[in-house]
PDB file of C-alpha atoms in Angstrom:
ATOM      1  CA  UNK Q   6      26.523  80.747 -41.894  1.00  0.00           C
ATOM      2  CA  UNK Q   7      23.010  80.010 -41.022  1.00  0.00           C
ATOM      3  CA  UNK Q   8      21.456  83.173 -43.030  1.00  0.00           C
ATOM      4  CA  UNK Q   9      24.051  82.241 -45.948  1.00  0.00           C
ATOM      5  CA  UNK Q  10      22.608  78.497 -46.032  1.00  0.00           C
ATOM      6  CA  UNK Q  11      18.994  79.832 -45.808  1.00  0.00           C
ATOM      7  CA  UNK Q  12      19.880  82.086 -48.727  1.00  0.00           C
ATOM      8  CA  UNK Q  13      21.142  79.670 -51.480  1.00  0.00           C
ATOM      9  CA  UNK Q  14      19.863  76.199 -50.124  1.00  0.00           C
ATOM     10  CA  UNK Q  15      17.683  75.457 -46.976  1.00  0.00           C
ATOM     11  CA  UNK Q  16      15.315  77.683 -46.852  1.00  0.00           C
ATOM     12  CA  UNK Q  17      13.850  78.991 -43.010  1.00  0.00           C
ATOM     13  CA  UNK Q  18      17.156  77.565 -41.538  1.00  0.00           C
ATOM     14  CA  UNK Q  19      18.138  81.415 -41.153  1.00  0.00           C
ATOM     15  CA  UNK Q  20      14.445  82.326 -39.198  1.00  0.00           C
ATOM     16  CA  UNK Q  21      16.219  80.614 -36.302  1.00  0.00           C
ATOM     17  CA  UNK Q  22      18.963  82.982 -36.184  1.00  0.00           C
ATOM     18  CA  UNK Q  23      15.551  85.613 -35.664  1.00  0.00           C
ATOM     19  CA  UNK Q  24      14.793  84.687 -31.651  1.00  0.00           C
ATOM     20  CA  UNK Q  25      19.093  84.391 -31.134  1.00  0.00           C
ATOM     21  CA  UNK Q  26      19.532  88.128 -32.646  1.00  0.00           C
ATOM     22  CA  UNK Q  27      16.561  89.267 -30.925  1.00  0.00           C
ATOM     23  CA  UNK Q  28      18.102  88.005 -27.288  1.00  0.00           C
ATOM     24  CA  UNK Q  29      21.341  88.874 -27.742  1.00  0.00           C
ATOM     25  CA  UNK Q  30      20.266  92.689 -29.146  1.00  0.00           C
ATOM     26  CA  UNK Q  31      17.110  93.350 -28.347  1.00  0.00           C
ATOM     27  CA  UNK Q  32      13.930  92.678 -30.810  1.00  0.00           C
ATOM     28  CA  UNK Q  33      13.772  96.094 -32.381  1.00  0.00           C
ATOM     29  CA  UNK Q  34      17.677  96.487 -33.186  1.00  0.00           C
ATOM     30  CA  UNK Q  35      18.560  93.334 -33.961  1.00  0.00           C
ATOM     31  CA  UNK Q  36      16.242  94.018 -37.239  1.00  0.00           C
ATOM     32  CA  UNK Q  37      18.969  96.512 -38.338  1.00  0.00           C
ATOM     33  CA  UNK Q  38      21.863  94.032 -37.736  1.00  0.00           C
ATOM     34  CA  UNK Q  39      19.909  91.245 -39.205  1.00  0.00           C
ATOM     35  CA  UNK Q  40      18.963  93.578 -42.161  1.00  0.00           C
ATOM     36  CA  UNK Q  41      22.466  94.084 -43.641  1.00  0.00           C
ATOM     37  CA  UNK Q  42      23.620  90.515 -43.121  1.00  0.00           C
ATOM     38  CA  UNK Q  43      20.185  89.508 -45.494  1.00  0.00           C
ATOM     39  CA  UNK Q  44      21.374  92.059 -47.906  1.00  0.00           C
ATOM     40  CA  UNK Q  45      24.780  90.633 -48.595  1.00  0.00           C
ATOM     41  CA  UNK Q  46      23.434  86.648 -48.585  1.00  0.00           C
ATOM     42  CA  UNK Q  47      20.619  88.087 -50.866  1.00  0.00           C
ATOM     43  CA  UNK Q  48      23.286  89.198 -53.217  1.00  0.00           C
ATOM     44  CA  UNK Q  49      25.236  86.129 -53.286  1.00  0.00           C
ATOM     45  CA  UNK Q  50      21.665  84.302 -54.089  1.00  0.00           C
ATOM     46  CA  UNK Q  51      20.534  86.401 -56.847  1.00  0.00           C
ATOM     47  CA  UNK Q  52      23.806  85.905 -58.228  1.00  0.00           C
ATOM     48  CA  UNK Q  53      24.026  82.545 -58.284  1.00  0.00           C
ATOM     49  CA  UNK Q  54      20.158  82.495 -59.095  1.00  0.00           C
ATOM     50  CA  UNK Q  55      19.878  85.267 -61.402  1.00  0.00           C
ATOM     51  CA  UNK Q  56      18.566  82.925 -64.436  1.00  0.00           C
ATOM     52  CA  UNK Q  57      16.295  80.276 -62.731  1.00  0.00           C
ATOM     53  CA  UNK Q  58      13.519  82.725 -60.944  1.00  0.00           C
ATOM     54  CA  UNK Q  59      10.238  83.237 -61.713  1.00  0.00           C
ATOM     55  CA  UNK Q  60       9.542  86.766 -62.309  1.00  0.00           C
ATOM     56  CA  UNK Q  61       5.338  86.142 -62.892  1.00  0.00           C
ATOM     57  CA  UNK Q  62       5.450  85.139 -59.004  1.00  0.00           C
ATOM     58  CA  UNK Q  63       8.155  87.897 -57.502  1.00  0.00           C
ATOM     59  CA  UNK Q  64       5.488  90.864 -59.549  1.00  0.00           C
ATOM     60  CA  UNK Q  65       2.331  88.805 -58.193  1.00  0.00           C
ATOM     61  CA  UNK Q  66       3.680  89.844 -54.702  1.00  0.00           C
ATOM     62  CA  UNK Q  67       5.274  92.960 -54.316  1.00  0.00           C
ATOM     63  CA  UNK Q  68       2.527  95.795 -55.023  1.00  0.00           C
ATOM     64  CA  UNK Q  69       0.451  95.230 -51.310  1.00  0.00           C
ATOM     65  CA  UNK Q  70       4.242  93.687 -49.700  1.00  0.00           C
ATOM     66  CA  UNK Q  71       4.814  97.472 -50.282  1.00  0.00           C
ATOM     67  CA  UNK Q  72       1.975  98.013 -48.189  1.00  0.00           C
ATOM     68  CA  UNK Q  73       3.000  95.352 -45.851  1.00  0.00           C
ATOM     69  CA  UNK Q  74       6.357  97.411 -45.016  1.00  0.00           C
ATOM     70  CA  UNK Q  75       4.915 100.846 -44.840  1.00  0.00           C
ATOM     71  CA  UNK Q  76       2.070  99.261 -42.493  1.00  0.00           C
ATOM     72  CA  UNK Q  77       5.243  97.369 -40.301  1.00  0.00           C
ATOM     73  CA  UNK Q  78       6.938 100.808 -40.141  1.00  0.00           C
ATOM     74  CA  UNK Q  79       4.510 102.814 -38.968  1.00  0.00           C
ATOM     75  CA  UNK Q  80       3.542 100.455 -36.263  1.00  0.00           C
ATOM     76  CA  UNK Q  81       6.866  99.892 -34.869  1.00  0.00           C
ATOM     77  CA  UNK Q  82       7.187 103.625 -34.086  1.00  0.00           C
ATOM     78  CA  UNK Q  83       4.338 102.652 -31.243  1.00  0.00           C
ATOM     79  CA  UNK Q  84       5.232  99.710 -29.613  1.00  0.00           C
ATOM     80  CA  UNK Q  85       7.567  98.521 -27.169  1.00  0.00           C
ATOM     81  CA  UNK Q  86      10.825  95.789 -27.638  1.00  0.00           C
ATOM     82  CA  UNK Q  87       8.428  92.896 -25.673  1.00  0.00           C
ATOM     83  CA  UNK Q  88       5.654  93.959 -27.779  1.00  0.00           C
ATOM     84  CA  UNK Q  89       7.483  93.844 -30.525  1.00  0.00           C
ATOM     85  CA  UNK Q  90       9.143  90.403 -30.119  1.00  0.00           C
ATOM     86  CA  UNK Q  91       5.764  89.207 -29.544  1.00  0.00           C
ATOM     87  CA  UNK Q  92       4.997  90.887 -33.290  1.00  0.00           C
ATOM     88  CA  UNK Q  93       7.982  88.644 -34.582  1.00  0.00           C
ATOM     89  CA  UNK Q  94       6.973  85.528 -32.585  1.00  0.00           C
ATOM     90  CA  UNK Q  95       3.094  85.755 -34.058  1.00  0.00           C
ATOM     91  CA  UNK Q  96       4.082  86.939 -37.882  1.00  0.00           C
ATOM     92  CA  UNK Q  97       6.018  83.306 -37.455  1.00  0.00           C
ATOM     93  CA  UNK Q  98       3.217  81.416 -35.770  1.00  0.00           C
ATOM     94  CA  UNK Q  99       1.109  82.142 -38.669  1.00  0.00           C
ATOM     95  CA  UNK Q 100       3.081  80.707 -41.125  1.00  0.00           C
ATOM     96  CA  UNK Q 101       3.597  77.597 -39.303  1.00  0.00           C
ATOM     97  CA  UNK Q 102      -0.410  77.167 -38.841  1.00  0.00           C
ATOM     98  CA  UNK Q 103      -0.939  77.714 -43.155  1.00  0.00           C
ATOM     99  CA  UNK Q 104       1.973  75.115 -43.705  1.00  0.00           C
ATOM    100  CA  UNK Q 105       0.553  72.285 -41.586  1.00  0.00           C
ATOM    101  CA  UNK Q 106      -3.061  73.285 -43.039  1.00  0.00           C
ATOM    102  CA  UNK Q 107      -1.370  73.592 -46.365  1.00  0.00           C
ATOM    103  CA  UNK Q 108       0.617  69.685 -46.169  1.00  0.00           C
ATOM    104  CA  UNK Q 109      -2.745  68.153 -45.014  1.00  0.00           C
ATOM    105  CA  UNK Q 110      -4.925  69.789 -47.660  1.00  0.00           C
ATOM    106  CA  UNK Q 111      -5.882  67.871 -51.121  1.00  0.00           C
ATOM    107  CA  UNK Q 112      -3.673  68.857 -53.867  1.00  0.00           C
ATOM    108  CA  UNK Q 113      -7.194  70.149 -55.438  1.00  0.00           C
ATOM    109  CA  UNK Q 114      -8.193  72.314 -52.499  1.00  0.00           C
ATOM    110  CA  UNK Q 115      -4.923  73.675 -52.330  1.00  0.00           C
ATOM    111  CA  UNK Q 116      -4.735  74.950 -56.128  1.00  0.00           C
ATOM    112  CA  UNK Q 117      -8.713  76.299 -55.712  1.00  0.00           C
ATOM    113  CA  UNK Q 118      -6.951  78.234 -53.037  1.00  0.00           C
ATOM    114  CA  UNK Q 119      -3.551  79.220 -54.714  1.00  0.00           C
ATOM    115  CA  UNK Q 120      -6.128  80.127 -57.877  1.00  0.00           C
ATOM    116  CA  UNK Q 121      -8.121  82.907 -55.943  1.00  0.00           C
ATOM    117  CA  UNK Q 122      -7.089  86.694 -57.022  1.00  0.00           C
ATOM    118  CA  UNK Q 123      -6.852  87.378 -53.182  1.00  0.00           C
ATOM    119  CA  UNK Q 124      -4.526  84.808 -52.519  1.00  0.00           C
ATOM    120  CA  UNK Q 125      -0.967  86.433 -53.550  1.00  0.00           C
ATOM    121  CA  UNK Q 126      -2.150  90.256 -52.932  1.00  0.00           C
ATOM    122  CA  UNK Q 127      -2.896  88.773 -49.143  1.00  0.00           C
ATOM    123  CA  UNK Q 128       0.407  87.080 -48.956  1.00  0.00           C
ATOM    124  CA  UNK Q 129       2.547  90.027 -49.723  1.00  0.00           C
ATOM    125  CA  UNK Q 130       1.007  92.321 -47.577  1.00  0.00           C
ATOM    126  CA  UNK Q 131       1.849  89.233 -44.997  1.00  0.00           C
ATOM    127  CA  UNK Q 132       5.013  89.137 -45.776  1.00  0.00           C
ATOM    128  CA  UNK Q 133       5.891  92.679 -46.216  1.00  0.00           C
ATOM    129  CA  UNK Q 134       4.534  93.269 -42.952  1.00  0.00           C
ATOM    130  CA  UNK Q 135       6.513  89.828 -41.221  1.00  0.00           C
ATOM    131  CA  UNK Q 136       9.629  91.252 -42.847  1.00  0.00           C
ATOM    132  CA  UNK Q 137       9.615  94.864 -41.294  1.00  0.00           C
ATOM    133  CA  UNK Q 138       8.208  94.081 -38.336  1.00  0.00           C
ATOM    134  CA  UNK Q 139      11.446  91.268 -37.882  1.00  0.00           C
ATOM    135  CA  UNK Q 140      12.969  89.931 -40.837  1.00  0.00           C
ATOM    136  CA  UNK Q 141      10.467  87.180 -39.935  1.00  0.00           C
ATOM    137  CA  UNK Q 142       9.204  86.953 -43.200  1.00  0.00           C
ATOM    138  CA  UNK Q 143      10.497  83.111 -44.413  1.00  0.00           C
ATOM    139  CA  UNK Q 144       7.737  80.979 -42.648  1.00  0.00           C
ATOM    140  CA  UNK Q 145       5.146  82.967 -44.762  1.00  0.00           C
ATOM    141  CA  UNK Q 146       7.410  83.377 -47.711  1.00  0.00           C
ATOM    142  CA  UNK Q 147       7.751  79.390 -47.736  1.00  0.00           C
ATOM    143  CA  UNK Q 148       4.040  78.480 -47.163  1.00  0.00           C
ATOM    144  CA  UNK Q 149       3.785  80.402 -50.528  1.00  0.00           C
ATOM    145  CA  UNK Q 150       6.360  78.843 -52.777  1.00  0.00           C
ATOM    146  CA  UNK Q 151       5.210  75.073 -51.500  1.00  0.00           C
ATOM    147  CA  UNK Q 152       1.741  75.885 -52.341  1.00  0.00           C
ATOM    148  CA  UNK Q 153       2.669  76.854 -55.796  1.00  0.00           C
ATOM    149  CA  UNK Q 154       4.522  73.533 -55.709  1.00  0.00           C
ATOM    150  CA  UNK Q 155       7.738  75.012 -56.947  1.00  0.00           C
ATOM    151  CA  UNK Q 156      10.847  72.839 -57.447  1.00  0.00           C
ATOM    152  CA  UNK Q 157      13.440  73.644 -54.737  1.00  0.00           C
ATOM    153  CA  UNK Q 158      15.431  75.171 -56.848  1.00  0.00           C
ATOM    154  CA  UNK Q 159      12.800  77.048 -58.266  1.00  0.00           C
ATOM    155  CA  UNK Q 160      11.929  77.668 -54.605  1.00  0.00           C
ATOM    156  CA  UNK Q 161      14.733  79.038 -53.479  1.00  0.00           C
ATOM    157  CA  UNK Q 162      15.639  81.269 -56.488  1.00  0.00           C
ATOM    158  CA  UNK Q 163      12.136  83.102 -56.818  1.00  0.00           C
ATOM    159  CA  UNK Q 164      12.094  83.155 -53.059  1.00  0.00           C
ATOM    160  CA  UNK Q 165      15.722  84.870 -52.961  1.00  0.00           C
ATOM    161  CA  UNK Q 166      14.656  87.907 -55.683  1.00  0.00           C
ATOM    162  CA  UNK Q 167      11.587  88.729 -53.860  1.00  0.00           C
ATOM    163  CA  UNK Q 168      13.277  89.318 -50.275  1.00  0.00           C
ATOM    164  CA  UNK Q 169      16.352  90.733 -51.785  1.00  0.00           C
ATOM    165  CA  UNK Q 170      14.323  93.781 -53.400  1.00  0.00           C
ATOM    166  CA  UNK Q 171      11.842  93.969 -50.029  1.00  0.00           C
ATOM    167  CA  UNK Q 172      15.280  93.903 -48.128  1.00  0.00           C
ATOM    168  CA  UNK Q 173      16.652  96.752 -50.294  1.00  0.00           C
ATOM    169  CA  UNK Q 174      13.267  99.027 -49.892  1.00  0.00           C
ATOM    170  CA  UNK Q 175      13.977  98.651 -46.127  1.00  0.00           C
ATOM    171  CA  UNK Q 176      17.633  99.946 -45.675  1.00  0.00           C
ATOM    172  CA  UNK Q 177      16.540 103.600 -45.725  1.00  0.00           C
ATOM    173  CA  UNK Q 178      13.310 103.265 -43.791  1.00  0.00           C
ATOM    174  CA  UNK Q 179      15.452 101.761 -40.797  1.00  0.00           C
ATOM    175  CA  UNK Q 180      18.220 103.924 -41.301  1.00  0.00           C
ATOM    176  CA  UNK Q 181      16.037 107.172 -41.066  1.00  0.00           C
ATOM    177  CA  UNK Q 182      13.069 106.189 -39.985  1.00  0.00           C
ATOM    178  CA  UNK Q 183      13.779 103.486 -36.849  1.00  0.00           C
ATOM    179  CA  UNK Q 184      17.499 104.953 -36.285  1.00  0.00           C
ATOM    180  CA  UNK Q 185      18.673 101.266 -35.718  1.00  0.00           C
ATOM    181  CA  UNK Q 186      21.361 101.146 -38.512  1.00  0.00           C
ATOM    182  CA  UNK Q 187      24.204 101.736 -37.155  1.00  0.00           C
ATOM    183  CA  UNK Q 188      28.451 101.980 -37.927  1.00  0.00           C
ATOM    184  CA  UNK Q 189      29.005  99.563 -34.994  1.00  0.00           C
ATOM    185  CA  UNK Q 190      26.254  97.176 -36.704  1.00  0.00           C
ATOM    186  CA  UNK Q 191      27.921  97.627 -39.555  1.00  0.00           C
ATOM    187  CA  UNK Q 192      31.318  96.774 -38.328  1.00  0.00           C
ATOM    188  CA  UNK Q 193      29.757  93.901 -37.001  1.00  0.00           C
ATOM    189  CA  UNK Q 194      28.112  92.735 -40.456  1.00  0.00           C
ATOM    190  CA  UNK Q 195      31.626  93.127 -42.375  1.00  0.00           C
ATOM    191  CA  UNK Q 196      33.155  91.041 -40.039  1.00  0.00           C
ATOM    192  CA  UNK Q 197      30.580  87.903 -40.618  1.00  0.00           C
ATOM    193  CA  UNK Q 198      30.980  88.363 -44.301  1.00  0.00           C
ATOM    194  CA  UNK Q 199      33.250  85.886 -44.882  1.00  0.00           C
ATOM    195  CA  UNK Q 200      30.871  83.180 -43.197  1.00  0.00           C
ATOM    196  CA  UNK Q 201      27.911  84.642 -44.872  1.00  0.00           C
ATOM    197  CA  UNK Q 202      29.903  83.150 -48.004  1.00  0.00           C
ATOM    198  CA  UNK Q 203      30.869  79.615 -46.693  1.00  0.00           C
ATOM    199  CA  UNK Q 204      26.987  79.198 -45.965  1.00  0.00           C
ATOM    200  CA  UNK Q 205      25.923  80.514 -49.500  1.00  0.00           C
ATOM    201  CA  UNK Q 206      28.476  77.658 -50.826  1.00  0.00           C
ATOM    202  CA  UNK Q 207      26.883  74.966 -47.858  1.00  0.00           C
ATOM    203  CA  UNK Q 208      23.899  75.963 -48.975  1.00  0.00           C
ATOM    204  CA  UNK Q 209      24.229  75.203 -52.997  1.00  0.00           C
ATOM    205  CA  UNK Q 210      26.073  72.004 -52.228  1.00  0.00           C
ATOM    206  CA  UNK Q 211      23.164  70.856 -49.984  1.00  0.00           C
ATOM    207  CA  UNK Q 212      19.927  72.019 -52.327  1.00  0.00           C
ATOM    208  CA  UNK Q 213      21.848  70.387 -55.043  1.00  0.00           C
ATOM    209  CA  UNK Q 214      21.675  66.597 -53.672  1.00  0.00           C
ATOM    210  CA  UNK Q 215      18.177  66.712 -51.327  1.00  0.00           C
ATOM    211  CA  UNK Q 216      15.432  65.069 -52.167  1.00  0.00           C
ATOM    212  CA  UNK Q 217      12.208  66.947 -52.582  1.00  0.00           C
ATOM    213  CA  UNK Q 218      10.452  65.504 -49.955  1.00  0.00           C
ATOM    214  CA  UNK Q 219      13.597  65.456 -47.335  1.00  0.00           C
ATOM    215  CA  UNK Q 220      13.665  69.512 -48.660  1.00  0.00           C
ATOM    216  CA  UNK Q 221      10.028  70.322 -47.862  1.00  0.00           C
ATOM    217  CA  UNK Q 222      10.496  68.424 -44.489  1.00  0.00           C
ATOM    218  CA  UNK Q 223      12.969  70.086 -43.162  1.00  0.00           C
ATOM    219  CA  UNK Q 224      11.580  73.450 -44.255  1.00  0.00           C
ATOM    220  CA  UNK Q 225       8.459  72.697 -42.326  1.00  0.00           C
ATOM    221  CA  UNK Q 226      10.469  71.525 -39.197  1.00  0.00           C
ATOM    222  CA  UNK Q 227      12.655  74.331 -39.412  1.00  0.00           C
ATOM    223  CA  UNK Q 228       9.407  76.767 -39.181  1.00  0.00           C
ATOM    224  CA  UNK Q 229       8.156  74.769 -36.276  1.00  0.00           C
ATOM    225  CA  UNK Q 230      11.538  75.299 -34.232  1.00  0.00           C
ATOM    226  CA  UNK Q 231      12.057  79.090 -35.074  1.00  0.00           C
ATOM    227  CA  UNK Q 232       8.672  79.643 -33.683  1.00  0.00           C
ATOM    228  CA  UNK Q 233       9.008  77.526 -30.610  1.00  0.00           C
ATOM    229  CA  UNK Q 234      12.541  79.321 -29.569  1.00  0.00           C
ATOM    230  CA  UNK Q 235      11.146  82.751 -30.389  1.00  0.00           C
ATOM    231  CA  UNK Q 236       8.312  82.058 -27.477  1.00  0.00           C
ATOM    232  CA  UNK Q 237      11.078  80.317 -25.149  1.00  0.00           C
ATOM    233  CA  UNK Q 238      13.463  82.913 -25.489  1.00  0.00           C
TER     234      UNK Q 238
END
């Protein structure tokens, strides 16, 4: 329910389900469970979405996230599970630091910054990275749409079509590469399908009547908490 929600309405709400997946799994598998559930609340977003993205910001992205997953990939073949969750727990960390900098810069500083030709080629290799290494990839993914002051709906859509393609170009990298796809994970994701669904809905009914301000709020709260259980747990 929570990854549905974070799909098609709250945004971030689903990085908590990160640190409980990670627990209950172990850091390094749980990606593959995680992964398939993201795919199928990806779908219902870009569904519902499929008119009100913007494409300018999804193409300003992808090129170096491309680099970000191959980069993710090839470092997860040498590390351990702590190490890893430790990965997961810092790609998070990160974010959380550039929101609060972001919410207490000048509106001017912050579009000099948002301006720079670094500034989106840096943030998909960030989140290309965040998203291999864990799925961990919404902290980042949301300091970026609130400093391009997007309109939450705006927000959510663009933010939706840009993970649902970096989720796709992952499937056969964990399936072949990482081995941690599996038919039990699958049997597992089938099963949650049907609350994947009633989150998408909870999600569209909620974006639909919060205010701006409550939205980006809670998105930054949400951040704060996902990081502070990933260290805990």
């Amino acid at each position: 329910m929570l990854i549905g929600i974070s799909k098609t309405g709250i945004q971030n709400i689903g990085t908590l389900t990160v640190p409980i997946f990670a627990l209950l799994f172990g850091a390094k598998y749980s990606t593959g469970i995680v992964l398939i559930l993201l795919c199928f609340a990806d779908l219902i977003a870009v569904i519902y979405y499929r008119k009100k993205f913007l494409w300018n910001e999804v193409k300003n992205l992808l090129p170096l996230a491309f680099v970000g997953l191959v980069t993710g990939l090839l470092l997860g073949n040498y590390i351990d599970d702590k190490t890893f969750k430790i990965c997961i727990g810092a790609c998070i960390i990160v974010g959380v630091f550039i929101m609060l900098w972001m919410e207490k810069s000048s509106l001017q500083k912050q579009t000099a910054l948002t301006n720079k030709k670094w500034y989106s080629p840096l943030f998909g290799f960030i989140l290309g990275f965040s998203t291999m290494i864990g799925n961990a990839a919404g902290p980042a993914l949301s300091v970026y749409m609130l400093s391009k002051h997007l309109d939450k709906i705006t927000f959510a859509a663009t933010s939706a079509w840009f993970i649902f393609i970096l989720n796709l170009s992952k499937i056969p990298l964990q399936v072949f590469v990482w081995n941690n796809i599996s038919w039990s994970g699958i049997i597992l994701n089938l099963m949650a399908i049907p609350f994947i669904l009633l989150g998408g809905i909870i999600g569209i009914k909620i974006i639909k009547i919060l205010p701006e301000k409550t939205f980006r709020h809670i998105i930054i709260s949400l951040v704060i908490i996902a990081s502070i259980l990933l260290i805990v747990l």
